[in-house]
PDB file of C-alpha atoms in Angstrom:
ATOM      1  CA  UNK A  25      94.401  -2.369  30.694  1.00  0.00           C
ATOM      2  CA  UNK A  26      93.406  -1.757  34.113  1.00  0.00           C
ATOM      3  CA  UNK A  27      91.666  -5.814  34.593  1.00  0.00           C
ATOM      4  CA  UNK A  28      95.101  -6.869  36.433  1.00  0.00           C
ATOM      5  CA  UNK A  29      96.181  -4.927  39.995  1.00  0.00           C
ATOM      6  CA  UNK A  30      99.504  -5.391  42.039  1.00  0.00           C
ATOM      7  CA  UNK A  31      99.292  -5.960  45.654  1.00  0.00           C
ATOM      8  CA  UNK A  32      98.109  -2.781  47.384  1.00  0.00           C
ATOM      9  CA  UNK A  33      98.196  -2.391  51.583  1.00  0.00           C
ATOM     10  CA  UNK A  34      94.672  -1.579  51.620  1.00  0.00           C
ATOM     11  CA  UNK A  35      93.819  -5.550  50.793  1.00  0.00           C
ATOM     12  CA  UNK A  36      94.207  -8.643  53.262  1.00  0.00           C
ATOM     13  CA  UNK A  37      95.665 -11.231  51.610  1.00  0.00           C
ATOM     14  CA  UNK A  38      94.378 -14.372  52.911  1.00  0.00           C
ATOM     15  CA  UNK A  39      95.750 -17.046  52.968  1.00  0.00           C
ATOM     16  CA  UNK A  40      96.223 -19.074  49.625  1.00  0.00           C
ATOM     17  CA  UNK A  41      92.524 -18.585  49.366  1.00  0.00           C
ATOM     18  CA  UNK A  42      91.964 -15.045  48.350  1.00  0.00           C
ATOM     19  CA  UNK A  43      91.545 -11.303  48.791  1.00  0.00           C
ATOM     20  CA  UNK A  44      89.510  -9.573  51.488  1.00  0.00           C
ATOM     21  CA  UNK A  45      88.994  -6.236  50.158  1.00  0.00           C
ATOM     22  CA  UNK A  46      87.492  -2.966  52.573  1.00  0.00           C
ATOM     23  CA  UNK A  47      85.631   0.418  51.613  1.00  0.00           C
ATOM     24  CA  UNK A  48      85.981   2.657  49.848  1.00  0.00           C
ATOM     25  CA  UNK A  49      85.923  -0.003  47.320  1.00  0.00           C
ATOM     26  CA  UNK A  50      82.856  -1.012  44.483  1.00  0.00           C
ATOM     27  CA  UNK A  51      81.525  -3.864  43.370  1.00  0.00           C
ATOM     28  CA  UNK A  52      80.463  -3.153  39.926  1.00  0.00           C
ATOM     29  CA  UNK A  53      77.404  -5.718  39.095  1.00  0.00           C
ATOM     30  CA  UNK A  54      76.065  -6.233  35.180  1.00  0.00           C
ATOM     31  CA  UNK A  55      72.438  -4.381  36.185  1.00  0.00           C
ATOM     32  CA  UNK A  56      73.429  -1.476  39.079  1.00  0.00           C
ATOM     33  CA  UNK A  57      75.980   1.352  38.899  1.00  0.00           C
ATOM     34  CA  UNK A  58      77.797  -0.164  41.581  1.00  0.00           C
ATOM     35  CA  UNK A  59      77.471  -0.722  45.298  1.00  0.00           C
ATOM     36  CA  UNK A  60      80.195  -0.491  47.923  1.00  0.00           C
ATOM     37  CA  UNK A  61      79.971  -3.461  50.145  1.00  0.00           C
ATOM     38  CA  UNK A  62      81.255  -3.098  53.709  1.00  0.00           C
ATOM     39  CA  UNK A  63      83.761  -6.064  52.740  1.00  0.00           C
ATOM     40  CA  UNK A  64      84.389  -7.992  49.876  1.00  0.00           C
ATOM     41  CA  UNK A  65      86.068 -11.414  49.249  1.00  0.00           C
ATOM     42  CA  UNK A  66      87.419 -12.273  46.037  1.00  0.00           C
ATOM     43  CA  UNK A  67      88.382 -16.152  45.641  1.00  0.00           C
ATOM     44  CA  UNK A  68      91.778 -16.417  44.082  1.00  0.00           C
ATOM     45  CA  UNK A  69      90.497 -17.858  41.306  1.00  0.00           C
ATOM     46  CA  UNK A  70      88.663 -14.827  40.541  1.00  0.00           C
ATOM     47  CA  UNK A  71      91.450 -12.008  41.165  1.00  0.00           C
ATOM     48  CA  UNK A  72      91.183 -11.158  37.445  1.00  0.00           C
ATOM     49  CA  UNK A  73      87.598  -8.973  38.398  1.00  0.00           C
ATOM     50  CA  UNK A  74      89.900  -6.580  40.623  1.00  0.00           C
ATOM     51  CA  UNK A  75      90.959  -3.628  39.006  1.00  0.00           C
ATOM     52  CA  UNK A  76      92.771  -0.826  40.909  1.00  0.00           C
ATOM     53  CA  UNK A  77      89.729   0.936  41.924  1.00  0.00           C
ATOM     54  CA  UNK A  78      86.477  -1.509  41.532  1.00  0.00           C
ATOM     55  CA  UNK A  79      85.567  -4.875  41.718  1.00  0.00           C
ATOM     56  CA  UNK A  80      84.399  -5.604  37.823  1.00  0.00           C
ATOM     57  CA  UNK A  81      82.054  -8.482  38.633  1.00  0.00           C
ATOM     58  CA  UNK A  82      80.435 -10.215  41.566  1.00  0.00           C
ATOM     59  CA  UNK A  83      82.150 -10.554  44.392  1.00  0.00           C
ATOM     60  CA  UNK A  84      82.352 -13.853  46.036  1.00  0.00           C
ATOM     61  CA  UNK A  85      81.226 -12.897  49.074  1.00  0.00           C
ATOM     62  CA  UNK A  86      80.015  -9.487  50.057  1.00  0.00           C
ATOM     63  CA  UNK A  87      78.969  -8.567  53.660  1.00  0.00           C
ATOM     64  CA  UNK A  88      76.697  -5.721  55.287  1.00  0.00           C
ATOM     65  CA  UNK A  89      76.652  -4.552  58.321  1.00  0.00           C
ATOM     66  CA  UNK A  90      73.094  -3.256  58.640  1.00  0.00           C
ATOM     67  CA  UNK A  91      71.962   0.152  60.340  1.00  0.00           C
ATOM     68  CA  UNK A  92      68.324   1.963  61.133  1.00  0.00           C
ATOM     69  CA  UNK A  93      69.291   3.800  57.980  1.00  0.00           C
ATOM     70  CA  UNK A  94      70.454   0.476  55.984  1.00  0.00           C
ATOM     71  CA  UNK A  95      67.892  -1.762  56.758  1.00  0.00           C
ATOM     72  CA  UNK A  96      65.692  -1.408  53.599  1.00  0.00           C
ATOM     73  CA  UNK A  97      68.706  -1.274  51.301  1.00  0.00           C
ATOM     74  CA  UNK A  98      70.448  -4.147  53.201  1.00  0.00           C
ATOM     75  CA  UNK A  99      67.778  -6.457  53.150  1.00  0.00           C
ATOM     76  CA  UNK A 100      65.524  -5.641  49.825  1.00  0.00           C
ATOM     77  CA  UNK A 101      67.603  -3.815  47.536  1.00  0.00           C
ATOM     78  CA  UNK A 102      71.070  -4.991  47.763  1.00  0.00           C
ATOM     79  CA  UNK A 103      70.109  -8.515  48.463  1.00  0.00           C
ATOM     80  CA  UNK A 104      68.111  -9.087  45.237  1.00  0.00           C
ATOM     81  CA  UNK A 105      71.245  -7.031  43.306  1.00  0.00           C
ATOM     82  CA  UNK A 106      73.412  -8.882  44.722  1.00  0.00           C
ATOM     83  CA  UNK A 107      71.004 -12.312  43.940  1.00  0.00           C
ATOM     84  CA  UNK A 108      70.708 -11.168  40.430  1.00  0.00           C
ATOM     85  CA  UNK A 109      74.653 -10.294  39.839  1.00  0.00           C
ATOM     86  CA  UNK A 110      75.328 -13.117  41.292  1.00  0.00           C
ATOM     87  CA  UNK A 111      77.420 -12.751  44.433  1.00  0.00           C
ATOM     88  CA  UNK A 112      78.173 -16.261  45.524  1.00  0.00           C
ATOM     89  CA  UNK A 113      77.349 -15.387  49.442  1.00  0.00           C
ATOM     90  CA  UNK A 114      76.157 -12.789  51.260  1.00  0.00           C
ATOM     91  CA  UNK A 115      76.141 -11.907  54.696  1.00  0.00           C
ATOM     92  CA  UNK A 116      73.890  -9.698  56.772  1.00  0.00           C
ATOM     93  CA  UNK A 117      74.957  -8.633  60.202  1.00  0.00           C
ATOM     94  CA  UNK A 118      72.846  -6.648  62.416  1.00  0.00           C
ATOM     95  CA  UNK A 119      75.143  -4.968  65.636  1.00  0.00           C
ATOM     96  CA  UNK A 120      71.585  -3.761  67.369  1.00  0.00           C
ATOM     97  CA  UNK A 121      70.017  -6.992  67.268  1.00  0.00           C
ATOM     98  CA  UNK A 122      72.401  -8.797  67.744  1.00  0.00           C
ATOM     99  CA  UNK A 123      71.607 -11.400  64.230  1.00  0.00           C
ATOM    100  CA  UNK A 124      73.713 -12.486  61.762  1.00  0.00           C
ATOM    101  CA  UNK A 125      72.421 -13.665  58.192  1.00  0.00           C
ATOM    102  CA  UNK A 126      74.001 -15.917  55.944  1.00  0.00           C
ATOM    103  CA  UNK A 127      73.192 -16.352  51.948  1.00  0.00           C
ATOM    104  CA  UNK A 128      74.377 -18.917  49.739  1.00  0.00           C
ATOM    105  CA  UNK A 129      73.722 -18.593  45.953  1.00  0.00           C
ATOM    106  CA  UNK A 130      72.769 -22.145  44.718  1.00  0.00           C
ATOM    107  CA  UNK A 131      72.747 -23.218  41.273  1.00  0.00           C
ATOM    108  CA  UNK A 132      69.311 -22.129  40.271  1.00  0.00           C
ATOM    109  CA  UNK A 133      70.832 -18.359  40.445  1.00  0.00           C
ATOM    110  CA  UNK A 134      68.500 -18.066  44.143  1.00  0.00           C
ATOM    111  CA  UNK A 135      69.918 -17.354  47.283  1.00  0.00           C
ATOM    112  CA  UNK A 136      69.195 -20.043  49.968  1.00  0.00           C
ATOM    113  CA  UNK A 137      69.435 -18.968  53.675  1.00  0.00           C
ATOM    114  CA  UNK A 138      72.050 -20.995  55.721  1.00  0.00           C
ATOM    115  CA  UNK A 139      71.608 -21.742  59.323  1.00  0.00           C
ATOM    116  CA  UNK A 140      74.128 -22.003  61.852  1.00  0.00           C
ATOM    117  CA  UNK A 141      75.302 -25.585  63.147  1.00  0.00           C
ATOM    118  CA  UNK A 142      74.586 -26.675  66.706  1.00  0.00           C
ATOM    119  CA  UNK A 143      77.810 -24.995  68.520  1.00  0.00           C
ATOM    120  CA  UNK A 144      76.574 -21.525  66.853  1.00  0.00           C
ATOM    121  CA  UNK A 145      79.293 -21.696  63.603  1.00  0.00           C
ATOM    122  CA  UNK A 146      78.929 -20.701  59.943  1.00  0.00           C
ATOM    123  CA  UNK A 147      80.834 -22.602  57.248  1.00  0.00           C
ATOM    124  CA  UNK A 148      81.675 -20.228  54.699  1.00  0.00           C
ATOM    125  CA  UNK A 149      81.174 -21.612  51.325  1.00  0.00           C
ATOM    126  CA  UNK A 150      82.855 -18.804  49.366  1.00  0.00           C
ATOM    127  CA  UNK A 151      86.389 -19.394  51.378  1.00  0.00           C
ATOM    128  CA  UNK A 152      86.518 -23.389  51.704  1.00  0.00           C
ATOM    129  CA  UNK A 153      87.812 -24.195  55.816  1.00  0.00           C
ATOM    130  CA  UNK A 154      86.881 -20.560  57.466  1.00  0.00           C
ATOM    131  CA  UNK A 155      84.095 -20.662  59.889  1.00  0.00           C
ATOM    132  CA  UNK A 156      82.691 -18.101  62.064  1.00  0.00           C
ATOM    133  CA  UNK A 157      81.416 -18.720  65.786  1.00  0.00           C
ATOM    134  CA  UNK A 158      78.646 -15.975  65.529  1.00  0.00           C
ATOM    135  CA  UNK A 159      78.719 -15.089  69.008  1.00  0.00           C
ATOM    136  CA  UNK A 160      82.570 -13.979  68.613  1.00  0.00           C
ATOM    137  CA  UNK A 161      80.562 -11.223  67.060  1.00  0.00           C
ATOM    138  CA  UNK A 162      78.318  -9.421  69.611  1.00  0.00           C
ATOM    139  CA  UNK A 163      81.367  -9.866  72.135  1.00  0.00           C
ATOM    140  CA  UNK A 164      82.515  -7.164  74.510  1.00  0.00           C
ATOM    141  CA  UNK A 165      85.216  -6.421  74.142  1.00  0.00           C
ATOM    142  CA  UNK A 166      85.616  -8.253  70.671  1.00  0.00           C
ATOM    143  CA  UNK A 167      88.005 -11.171  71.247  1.00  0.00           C
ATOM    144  CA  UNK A 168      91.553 -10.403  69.621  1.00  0.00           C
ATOM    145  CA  UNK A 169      92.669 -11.656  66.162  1.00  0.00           C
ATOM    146  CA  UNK A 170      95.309 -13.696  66.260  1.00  0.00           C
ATOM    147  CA  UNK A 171      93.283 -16.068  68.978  1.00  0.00           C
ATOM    148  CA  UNK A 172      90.268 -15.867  66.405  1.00  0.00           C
ATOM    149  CA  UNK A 173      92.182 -16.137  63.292  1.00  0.00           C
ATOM    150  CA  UNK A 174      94.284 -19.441  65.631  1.00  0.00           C
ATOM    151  CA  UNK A 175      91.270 -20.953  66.318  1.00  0.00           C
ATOM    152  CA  UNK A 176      89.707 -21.229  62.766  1.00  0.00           C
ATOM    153  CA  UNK A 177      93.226 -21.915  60.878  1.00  0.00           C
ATOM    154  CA  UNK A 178      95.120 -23.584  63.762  1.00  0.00           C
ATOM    155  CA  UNK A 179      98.144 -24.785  63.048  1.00  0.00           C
ATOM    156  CA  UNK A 180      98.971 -23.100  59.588  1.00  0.00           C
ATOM    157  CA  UNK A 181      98.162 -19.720  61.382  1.00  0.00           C
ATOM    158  CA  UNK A 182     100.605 -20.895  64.120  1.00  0.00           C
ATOM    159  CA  UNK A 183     103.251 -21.538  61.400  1.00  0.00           C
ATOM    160  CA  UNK A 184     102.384 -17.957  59.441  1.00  0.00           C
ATOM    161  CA  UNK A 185     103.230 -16.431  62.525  1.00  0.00           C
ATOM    162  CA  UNK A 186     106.346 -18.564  63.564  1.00  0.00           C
ATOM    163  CA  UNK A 187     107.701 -17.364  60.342  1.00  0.00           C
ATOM    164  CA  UNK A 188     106.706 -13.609  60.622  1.00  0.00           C
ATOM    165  CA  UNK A 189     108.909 -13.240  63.494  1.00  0.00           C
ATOM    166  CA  UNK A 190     111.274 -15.239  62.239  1.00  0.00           C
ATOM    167  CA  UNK A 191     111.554 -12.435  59.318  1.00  0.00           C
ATOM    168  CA  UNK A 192     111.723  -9.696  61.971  1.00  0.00           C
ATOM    169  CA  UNK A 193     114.731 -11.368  63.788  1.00  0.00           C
ATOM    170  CA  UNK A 194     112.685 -12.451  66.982  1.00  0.00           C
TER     171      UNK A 194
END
């Protein structure tokens, strides 16, 4: 059948921890039609819900980045959907105000809001050792990827890219 899906370029593999997955891409939930998150992580454990064209199950994180014209869906439709189908985490991030939202499903099937630590960073519980600094965020220009993706992974990151060029004869 179609449960099972070899590696396509249109997915970021991350580490050994899962798959990042971008529009156009839907999350199929038990009670909805299907929504189409503006990303999507699926925990490695849980790679089995990807097919070639949807996500058949919750995701276990989905984020939204909100608009004028997303608010109401953002914040009241999708987020009780996405309660109720039982995306671990979900994050709402708002460019124009400049606020960032985080959601962690708990065991009681409710989402609990998660605040920020003193130095500004989120602790993703869906992908166990990432963290965001939430003002990398609202930064102008953004600040560049491989110093991000260094800074949150350090040394293994380091490595990964050691052996990248390694493969490229650098």
């Amino acid at each position: 059948g179609q449960r099972r899906c070899a590696p396509r370029k249109d997915r970021l593999y991350v580490y050994h921890l899962g798959v990042i997955v971008i529009p156009p891409f839907q999350m199929k939930l038990p009670d909805s039609s299907g929504r189409e998150p503006d990303l999507i992580f699926v925990a490695q454990a849980h790679l089995g819900r990807l097919t070639r064209t949807y996500l058949d199950e919750p995701a276990d994180l989905a984020v939204e980045l909100v608009s004028p014209e997303s608010l109401k869906r953002d914040r009241e439709e999708k987020f009780a959907e996405y309660q109720r189908g039982g995306v671990s985490e979900y994050w709402i991030l708002d460019p124009d105000l400049q606020q960032a939202e985080f959601y962690q499903l708990e065991a009681q099937g409710v989402y609990q809001r998660i605040a920020l630590d003193a130095q500004g960073i989120y602790r993703a519980q869906a992908m166990p050792g990432f963290w965001l600094n939430v003002a990398w965020l609202w930064q102008n220009p953004l600040p560049g990827q491989d110093i991000t993706l260094y800074e949150i992974i350090g040394k293994p990151y380091a490595d990964y890219q050691r052996e990248q060029m390694r493969q490229r004869g650098l």
